[in-house]
Tab-separated table of C-alpha atoms and ligand atoms in Angstrom:
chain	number	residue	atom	x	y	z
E	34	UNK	CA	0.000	0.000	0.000
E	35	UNK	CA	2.519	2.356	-0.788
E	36	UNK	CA	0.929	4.817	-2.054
E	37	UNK	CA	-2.291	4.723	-0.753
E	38	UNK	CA	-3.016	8.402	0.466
E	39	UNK	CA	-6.350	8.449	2.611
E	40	UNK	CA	-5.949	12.138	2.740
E	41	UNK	CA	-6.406	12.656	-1.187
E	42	UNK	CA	-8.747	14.402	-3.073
E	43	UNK	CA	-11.128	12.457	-5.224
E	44	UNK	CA	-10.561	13.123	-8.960
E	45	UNK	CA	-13.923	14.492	-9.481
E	46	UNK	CA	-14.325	16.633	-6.712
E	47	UNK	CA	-11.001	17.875	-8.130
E	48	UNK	CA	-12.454	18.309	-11.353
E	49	UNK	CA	-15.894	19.875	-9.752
E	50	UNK	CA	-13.745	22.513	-7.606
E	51	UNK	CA	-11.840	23.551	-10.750
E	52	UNK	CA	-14.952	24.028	-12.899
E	53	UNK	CA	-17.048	26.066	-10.022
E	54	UNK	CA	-13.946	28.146	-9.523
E	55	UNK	CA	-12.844	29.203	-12.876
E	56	UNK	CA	-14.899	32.106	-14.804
E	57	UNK	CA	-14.638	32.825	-18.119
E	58	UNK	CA	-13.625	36.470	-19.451
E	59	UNK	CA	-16.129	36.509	-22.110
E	60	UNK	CA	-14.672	38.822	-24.608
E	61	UNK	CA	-15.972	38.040	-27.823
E	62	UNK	CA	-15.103	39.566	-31.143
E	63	UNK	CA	-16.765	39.296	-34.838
E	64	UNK	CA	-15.429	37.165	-37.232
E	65	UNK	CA	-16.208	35.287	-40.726
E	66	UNK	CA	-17.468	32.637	-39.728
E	67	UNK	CA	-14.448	30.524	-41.931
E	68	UNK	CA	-12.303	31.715	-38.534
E	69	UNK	CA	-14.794	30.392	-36.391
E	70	UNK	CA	-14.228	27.001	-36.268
E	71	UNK	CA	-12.965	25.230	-32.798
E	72	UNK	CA	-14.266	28.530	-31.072
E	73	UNK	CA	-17.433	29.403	-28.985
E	74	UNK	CA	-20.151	30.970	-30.498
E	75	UNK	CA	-21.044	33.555	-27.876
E	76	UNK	CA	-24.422	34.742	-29.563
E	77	UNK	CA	-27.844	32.713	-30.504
E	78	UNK	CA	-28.346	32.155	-33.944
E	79	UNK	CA	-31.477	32.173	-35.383
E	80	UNK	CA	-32.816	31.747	-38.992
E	81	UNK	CA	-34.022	34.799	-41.332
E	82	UNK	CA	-35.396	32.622	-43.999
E	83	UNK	CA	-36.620	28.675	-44.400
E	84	UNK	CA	-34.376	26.353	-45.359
E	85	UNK	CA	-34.713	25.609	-47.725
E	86	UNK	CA	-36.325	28.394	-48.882
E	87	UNK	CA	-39.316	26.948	-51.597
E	88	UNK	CA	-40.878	23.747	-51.551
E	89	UNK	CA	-38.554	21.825	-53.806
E	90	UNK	CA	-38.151	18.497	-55.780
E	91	UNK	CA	-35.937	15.632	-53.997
E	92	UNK	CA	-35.876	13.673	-57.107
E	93	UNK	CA	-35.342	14.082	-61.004
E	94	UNK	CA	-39.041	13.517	-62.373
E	95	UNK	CA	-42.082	15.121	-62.921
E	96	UNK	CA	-44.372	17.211	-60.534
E	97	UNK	CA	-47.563	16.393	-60.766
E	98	UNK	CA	-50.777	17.844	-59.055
E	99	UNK	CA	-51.080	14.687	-56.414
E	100	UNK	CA	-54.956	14.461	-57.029
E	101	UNK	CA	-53.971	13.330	-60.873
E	102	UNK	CA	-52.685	10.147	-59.124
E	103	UNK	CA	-54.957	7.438	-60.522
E	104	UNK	CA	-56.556	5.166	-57.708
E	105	UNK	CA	-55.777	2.103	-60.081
E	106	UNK	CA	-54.324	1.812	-63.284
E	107	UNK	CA	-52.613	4.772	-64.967
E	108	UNK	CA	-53.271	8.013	-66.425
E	109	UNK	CA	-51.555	10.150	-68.910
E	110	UNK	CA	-50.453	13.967	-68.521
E	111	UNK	CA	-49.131	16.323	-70.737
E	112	UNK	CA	-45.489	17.416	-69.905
E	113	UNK	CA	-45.582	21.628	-70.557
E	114	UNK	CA	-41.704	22.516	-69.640
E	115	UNK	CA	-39.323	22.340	-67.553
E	116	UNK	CA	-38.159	23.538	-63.889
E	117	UNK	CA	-34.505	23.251	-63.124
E	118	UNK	CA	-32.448	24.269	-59.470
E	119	UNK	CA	-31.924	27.723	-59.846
E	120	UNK	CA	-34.594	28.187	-62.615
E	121	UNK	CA	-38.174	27.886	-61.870
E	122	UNK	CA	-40.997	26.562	-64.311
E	123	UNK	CA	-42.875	30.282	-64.832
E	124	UNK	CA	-46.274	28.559	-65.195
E	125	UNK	CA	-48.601	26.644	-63.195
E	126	UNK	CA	-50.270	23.355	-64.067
E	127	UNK	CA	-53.990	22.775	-64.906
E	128	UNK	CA	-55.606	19.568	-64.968
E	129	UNK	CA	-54.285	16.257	-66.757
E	130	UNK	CA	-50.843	18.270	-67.237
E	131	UNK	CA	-47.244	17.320	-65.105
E	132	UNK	CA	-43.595	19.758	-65.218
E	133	UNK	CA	-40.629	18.021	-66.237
E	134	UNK	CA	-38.366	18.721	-62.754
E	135	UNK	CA	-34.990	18.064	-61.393
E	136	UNK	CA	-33.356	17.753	-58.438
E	137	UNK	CA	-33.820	20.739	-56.136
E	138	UNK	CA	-35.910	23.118	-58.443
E	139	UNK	CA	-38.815	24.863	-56.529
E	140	UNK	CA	-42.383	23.030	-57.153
E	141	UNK	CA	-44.077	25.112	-59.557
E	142	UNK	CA	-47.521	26.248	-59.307
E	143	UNK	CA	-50.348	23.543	-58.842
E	144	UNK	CA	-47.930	20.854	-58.206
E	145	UNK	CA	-47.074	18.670	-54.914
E	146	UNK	CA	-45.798	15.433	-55.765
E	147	UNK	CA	-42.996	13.933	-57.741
E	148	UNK	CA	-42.812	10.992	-59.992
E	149	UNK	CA	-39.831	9.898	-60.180
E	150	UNK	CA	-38.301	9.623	-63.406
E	151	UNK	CA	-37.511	5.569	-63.359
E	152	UNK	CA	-41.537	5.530	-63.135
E	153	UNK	CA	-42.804	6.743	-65.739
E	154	UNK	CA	-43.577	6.038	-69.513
E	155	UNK	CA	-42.347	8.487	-72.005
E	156	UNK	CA	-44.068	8.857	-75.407
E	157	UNK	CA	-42.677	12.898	-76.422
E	158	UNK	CA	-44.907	14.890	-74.308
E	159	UNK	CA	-47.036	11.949	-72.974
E	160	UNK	CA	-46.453	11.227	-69.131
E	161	UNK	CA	-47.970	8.223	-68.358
E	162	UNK	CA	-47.947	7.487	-64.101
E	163	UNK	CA	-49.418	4.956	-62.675
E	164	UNK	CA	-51.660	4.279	-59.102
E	165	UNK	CA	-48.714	3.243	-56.827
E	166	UNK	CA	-47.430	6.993	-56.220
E	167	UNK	CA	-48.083	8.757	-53.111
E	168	UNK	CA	-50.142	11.887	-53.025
E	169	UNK	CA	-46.788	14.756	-51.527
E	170	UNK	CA	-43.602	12.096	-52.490
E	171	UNK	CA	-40.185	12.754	-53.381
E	172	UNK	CA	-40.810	16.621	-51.856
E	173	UNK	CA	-38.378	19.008	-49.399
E	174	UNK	CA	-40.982	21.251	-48.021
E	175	UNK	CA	-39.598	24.959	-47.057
E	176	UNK	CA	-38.033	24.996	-43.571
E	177	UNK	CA	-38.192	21.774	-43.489
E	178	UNK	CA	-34.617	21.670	-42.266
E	179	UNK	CA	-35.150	25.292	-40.601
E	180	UNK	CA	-37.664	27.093	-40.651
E	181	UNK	CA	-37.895	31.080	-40.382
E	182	UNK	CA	-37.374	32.315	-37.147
E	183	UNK	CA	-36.087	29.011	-36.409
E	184	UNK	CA	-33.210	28.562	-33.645
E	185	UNK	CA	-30.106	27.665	-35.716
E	186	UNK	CA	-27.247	27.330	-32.829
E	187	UNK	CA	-27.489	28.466	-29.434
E	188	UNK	CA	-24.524	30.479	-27.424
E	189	UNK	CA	-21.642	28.193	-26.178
E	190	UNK	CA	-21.716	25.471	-28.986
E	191	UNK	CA	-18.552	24.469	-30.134
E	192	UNK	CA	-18.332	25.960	-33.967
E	193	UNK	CA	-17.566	22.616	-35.884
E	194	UNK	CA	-17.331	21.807	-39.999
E	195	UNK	CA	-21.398	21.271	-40.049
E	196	UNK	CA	-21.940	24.291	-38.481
E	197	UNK	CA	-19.722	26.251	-40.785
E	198	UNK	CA	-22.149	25.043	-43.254
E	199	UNK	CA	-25.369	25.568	-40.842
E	200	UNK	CA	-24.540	28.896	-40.725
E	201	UNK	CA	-24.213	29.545	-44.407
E	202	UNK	CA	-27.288	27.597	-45.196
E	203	UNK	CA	-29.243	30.421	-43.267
E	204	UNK	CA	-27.415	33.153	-45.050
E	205	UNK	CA	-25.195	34.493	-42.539
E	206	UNK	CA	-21.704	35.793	-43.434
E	207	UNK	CA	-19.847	36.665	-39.717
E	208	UNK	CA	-20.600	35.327	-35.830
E	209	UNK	CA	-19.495	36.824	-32.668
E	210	UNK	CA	-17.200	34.119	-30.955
E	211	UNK	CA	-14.989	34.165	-27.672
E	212	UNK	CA	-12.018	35.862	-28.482
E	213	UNK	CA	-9.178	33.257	-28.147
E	214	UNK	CA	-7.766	32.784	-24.785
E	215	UNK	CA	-4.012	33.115	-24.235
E	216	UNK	CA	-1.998	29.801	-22.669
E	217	UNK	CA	1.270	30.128	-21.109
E	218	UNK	CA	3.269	27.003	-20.680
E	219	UNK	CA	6.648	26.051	-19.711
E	220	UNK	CA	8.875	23.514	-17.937
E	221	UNK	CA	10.916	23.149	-14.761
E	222	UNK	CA	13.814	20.764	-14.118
E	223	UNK	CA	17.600	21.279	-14.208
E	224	UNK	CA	17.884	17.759	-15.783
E	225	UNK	CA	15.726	19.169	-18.909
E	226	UNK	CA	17.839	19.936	-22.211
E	227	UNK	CA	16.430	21.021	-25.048
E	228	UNK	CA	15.920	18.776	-28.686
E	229	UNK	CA	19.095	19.394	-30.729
E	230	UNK	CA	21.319	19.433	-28.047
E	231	UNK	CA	23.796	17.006	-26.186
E	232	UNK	CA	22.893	15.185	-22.842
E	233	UNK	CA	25.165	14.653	-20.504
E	234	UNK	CA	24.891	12.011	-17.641
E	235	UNK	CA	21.535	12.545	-15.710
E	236	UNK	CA	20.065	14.835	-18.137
E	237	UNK	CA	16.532	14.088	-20.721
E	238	UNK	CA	15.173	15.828	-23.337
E	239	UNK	CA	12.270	18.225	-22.151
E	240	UNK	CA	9.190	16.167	-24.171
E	241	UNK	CA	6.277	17.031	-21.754
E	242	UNK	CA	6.530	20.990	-23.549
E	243	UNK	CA	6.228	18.744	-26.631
E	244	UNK	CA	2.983	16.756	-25.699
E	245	UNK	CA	1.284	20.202	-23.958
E	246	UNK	CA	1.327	21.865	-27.559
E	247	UNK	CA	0.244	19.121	-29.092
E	248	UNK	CA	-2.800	19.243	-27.082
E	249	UNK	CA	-2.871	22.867	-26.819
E	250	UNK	CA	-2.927	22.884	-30.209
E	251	UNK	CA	-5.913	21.037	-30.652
E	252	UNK	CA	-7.876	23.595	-28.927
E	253	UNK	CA	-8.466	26.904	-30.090
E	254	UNK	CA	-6.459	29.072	-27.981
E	255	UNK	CA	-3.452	30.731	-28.455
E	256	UNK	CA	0.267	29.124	-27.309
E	257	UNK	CA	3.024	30.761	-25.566
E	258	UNK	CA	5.827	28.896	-25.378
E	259	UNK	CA	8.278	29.776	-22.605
E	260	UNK	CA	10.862	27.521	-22.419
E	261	UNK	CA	12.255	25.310	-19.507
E	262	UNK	CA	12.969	27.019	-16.458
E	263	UNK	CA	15.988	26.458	-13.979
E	264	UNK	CA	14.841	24.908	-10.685
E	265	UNK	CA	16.051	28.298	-9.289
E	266	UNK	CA	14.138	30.474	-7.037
E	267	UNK	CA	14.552	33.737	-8.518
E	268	UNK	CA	14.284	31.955	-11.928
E	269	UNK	CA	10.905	30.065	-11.178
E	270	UNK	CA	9.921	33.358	-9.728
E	271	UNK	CA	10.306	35.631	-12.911
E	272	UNK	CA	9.149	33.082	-15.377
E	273	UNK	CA	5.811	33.269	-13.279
E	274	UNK	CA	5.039	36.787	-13.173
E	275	UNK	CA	6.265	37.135	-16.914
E	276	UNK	CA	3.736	34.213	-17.382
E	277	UNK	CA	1.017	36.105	-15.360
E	278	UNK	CA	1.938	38.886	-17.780
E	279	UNK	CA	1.278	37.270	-21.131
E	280	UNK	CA	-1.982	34.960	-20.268
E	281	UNK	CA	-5.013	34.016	-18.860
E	282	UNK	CA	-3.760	30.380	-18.166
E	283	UNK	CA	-0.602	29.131	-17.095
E	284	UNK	CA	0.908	25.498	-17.385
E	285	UNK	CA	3.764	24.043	-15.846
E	286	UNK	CA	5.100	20.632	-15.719
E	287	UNK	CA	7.432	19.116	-12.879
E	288	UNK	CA	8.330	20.471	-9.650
E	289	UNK	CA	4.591	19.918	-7.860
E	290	UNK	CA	5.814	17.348	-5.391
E	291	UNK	CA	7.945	17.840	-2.470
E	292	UNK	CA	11.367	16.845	-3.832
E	293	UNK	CA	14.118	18.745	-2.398
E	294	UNK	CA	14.359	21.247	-5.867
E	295	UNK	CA	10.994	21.837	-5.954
E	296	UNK	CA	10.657	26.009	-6.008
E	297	UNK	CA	7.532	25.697	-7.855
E	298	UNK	CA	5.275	24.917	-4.923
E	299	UNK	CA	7.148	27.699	-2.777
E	300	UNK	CA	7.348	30.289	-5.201
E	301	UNK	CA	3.671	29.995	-5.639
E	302	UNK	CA	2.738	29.944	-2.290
E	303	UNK	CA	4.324	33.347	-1.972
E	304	UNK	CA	2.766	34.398	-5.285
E	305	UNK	CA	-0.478	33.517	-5.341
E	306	UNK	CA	-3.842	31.441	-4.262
E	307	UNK	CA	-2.721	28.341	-5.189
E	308	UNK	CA	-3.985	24.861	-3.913
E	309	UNK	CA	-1.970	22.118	-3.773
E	310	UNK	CA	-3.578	18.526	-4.155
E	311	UNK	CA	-2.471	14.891	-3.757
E	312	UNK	CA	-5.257	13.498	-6.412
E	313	UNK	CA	-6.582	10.268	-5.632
E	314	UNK	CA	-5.483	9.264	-9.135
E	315	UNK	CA	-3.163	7.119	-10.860
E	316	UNK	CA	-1.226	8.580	-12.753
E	317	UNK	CA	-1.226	11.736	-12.026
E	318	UNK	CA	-1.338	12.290	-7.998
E	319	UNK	CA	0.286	15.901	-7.539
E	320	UNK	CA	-1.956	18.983	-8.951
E	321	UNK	CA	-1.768	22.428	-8.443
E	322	UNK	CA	-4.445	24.665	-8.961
E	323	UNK	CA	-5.262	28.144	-8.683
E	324	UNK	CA	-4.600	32.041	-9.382
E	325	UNK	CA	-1.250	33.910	-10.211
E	326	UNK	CA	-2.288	37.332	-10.562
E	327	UNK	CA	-5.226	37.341	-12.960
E	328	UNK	CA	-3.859	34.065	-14.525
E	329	UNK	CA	-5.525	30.566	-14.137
E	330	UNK	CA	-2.806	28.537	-12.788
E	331	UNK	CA	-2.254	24.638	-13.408
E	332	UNK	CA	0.986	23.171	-12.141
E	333	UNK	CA	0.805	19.435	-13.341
E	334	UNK	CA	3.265	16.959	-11.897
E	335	UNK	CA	6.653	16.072	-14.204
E	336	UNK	CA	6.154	12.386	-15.230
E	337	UNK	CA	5.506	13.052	-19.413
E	338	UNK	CA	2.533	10.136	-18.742
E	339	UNK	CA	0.877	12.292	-16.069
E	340	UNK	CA	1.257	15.393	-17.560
E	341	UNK	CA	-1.130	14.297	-20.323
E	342	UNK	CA	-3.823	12.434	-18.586
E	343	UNK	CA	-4.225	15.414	-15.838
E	344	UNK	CA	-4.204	17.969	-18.964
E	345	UNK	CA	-7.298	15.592	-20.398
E	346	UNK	CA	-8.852	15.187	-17.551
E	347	UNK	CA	-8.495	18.621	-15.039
E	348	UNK	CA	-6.922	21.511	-17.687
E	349	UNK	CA	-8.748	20.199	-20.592
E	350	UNK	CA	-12.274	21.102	-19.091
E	351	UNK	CA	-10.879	23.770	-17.904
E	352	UNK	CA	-9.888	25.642	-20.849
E	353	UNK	CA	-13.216	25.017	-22.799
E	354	UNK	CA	-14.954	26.562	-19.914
E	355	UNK	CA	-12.711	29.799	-19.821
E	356	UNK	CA	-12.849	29.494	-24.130
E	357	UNK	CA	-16.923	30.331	-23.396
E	358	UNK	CA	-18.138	26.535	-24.055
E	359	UNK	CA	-21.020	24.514	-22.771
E	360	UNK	CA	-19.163	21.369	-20.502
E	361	UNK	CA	-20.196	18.534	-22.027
E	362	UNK	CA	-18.866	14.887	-20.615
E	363	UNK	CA	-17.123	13.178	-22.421
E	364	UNK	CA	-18.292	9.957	-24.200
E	365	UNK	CA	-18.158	6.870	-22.356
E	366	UNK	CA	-18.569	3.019	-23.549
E	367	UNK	CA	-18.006	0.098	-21.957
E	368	UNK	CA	-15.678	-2.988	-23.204
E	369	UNK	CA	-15.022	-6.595	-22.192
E	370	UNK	CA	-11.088	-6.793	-21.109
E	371	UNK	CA	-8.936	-8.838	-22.643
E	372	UNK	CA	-5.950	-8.419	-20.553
E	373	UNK	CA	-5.947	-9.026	-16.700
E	374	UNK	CA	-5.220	-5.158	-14.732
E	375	UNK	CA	-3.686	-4.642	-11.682
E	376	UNK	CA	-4.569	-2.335	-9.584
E	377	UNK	CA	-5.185	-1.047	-5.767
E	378	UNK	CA	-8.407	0.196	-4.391
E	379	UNK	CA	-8.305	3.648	-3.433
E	380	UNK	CA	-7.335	5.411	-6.524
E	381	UNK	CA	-8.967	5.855	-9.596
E	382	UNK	CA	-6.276	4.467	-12.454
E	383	UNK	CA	-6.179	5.987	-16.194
E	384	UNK	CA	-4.875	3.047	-17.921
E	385	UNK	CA	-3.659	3.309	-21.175
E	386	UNK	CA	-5.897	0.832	-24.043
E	387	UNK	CA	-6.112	-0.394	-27.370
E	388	UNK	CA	-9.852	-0.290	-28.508
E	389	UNK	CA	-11.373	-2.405	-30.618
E	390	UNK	CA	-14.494	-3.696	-32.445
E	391	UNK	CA	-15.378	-7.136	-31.861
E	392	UNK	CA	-15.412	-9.047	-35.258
E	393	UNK	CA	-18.320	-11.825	-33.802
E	394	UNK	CA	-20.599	-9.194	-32.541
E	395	UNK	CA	-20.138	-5.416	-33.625
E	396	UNK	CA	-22.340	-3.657	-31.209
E	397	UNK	CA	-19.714	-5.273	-28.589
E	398	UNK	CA	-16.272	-3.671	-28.624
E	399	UNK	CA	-12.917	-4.962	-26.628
E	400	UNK	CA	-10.330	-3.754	-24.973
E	401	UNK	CA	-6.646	-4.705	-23.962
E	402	UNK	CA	-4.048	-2.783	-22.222
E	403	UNK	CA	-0.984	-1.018	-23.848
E	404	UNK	CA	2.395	-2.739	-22.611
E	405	UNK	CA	3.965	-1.003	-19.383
E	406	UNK	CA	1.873	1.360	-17.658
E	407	UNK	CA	4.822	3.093	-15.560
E	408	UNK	CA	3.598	7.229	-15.521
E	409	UNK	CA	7.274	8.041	-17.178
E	410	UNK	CA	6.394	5.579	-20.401
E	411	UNK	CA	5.157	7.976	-23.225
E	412	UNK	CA	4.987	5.022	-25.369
E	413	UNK	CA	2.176	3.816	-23.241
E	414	UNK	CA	-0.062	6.793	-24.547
E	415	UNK	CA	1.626	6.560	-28.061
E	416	UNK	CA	0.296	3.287	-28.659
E	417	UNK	CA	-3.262	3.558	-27.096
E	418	UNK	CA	-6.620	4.767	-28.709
E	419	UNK	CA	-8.510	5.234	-25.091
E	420	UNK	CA	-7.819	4.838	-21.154
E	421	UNK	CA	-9.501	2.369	-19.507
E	422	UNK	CA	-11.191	4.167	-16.395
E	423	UNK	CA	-10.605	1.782	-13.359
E	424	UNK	CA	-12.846	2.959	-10.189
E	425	UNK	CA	-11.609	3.976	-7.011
E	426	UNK	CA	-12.846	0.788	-5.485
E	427	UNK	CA	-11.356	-1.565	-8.230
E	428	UNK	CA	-9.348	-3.795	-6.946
E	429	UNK	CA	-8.241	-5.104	-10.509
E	430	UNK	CA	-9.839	-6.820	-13.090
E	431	UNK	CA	-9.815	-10.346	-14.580
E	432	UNK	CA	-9.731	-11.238	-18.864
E	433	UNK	CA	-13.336	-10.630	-19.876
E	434	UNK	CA	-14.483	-8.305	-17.479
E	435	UNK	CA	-16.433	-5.558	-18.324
E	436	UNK	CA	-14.344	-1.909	-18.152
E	437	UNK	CA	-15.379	1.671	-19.012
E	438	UNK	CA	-13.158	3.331	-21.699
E	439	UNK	CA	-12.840	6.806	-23.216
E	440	UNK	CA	-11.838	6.365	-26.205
E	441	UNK	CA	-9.218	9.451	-27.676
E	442	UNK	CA	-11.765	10.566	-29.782
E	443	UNK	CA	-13.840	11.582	-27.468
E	444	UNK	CA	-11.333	14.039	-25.679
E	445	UNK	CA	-8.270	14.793	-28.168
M	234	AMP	P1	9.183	16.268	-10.959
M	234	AMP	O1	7.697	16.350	-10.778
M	234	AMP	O2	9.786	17.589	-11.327
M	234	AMP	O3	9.848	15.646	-9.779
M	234	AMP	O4	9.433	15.296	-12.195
M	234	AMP	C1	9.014	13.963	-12.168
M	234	AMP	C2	9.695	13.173	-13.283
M	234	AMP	O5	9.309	13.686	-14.533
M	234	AMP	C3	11.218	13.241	-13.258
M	234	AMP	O6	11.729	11.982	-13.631
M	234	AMP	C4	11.525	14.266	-14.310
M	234	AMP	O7	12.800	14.090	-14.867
M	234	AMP	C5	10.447	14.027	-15.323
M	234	AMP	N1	10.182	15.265	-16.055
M	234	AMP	C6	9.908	16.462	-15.494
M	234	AMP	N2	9.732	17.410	-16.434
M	234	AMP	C7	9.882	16.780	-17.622
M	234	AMP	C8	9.799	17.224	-18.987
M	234	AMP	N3	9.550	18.505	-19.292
M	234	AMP	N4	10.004	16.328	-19.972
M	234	AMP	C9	10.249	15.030	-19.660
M	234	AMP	N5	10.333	14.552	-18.407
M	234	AMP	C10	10.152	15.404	-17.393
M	235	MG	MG1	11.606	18.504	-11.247
């Protein structure tokens, strides 16, 4: 029991405290909405017009009057033009006659159903359709995908691809968003060297500053990259109030838990509100949290494995709250096991998984673990497509147990 803490903080109450104490700034700027995409829309949209805009054909065919429909047999109209997308048939129909009409012309005049073109018989401007067509087929009515007035999007949605395209359905050329929010990151550790340069005995290259933009990055906010810092008093001091400076959030990695070099913990205690936590997680375990000025501060613990999963599951949320954007949870689905998992009761563990579909049965999905699970192996994460989410009361699991997983792409 090594590392069983009983004075911990459960992960979710972590997560809970961080959410209820963050605010956003909720500056929010105009924008084509082409620049829009990964932010938060910080207005309601609503529709001007119906979309789409006329009743309209969903098929190349004929429109027809849907009272010329014959109750058996067939009957023959007379075709009098055309109607393409984009150019209407002028007329209107009178009895025993049908338009020739294509795909996503309006409906002209008289007309409410369409025969579809693999239906009927063709002598020149004979039409003959027969009884098995439905009175109002093979039509889009207008607004049937939104109608005027309609709500389109509401405030703190997530601007995504289909949205883009929502929003230029309804005719609207620029949204007001959440201006971006500024992140501040860097790294402390004397044994840290930069990529490109030569280690000596003792020393690593600095790959957790490497991992946090790559997540950073997948979020709509804007980087600051601010190097490694020494594990030097005055140095640890500076690059925080230069931090507090540039952004509204700052990161660090290492220098959380009560090794003999750790200034981070010290410096902040001088500097600022800052909490310091002993998660009940695994990995993970030592989390700052709190306020350096008017900065959001997150000090996550050194080990390159636990910097990621307490970015996912603490800073992540974080940030799309301060970015303006509804919290949603993340998707969830459960798996059978396929490899036995060690663990301790007491602790919730983030294990790192390989997600797949079963082949016999493909509403049923499985799950195995990635080799070592040691908090310092990067390759862990590197070869996984989810955790598996073992409960604090876990006390392991056996080969075909059931597990929850979060799969990657549900958080990344
Ligand atoms: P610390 O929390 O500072 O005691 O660091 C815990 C472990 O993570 C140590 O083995 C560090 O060498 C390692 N570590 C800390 N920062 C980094 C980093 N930026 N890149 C890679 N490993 C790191
Ligand atoms: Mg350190």
């Amino acid at each position: 029991m090594d590392d069983f803490d009983p004075a911990s903080l459960d992960a979710d109450k972590a997560l809970q405290t961080i959410l209820k104490t963050i605010t956003s700034t909720n500056e929010t700027e105009k924008l084509p909405i082409r620049d829009t995409l990964g932010r938060a829309l910080a207005e309601d949209i609503s529709s001007k017009i119906n979309v789409p805009g006329h009743t309209n054909s969903a098929m190349d065919g004929y429109a027809v009057n849907g009272s010329e429909i014959p109750q058996q047999g067939t009957v023959t109209l007379k075709n009098i033009g055309t109607a393409w997308a984009g150019k209407p048939f002028p007329g209107e129909t009178s009895k025993g006659e049908c338009v020739r009409i294509m795909t996503g012309a309006a409906m002209p005049a008289n007309t409410d159903t369409v025969i579809i073109q693999e239906h009927v018989q063709v002598n020149g401007d004979d039409i003959t359709i027969d009884h098995a067509n439905k009175h109002g087929q093979n039509v889009r009515l207008a607004g049937e995908d939104i109608p005027m007035g309609g709500q389109v999007l509401r405030k703190g949605k997530l601007i995504t691809p289909a949205d883009l395209g929502l929003i230029a359905s309804v005719g609207i050329s620029e949204i007001e968003v959440n201006k971006k929010i500024r992140v501040a990151f860097f790294s402390t550790g004397d044994e840290l060297r930069p990529v490109g340069s030569k280690l000596e005995v003792g020393q690593i290259y600095d790959s957790n500053r490497y991992t946090l933009h790559g997540m950073l990055s997948k979020l709509s906010v804007e980087i600051i990259d601010l190097g490694v810092v020494e594990d030097k008093r005055e140095a640890v001091e500076e690059a925080f109030l230069n931090a507090a400076n540039k952004a509204d959030v700052i990161i660090t990695s290492g220098g959380v838990s009560v090794g003999e070099a750790d200034f981070v913990k010290e410096t902040l205690e001088k500097m600022g509100e800052v909490n310091f936590w002993k998660v009940a997680m695994k990995p993970g375990r030592p989390l700052a949290f709190g306020k350096i000025k008017n900065a959001w501060f997150f000090g996550l613990p050194g080990n390159p494995v636990s910097v990621m999963v307490t970015f996912y599951m603490f800073v992540q949320p974080a940030l799309k709250k301060l970015m303006g954007l509804e919290y949603k949870e993340p998707l969830m689905i459960n798996a059978s096991c396929k490899t036995k998992l060690r663990k301790r009761p007491g602790r919730v563990e983030y294990q790192r998984g390989i997600l797949t579909r079963n082949h016999d049965n493909p509403f049923e999905y499985n799950v195995a673990k990635t080799g070592a699970q040691g908090s310092g192996i990067l390759r862990s994460m590197s070869d996984a497509n989810c955790f598996i989410i073992l409960p604090m009361e876990s006390s392991g699991v056996e080969v075909e147990d059931q597990v929850q997983v979060l799969p990657f792409e549900a958080i990344i």
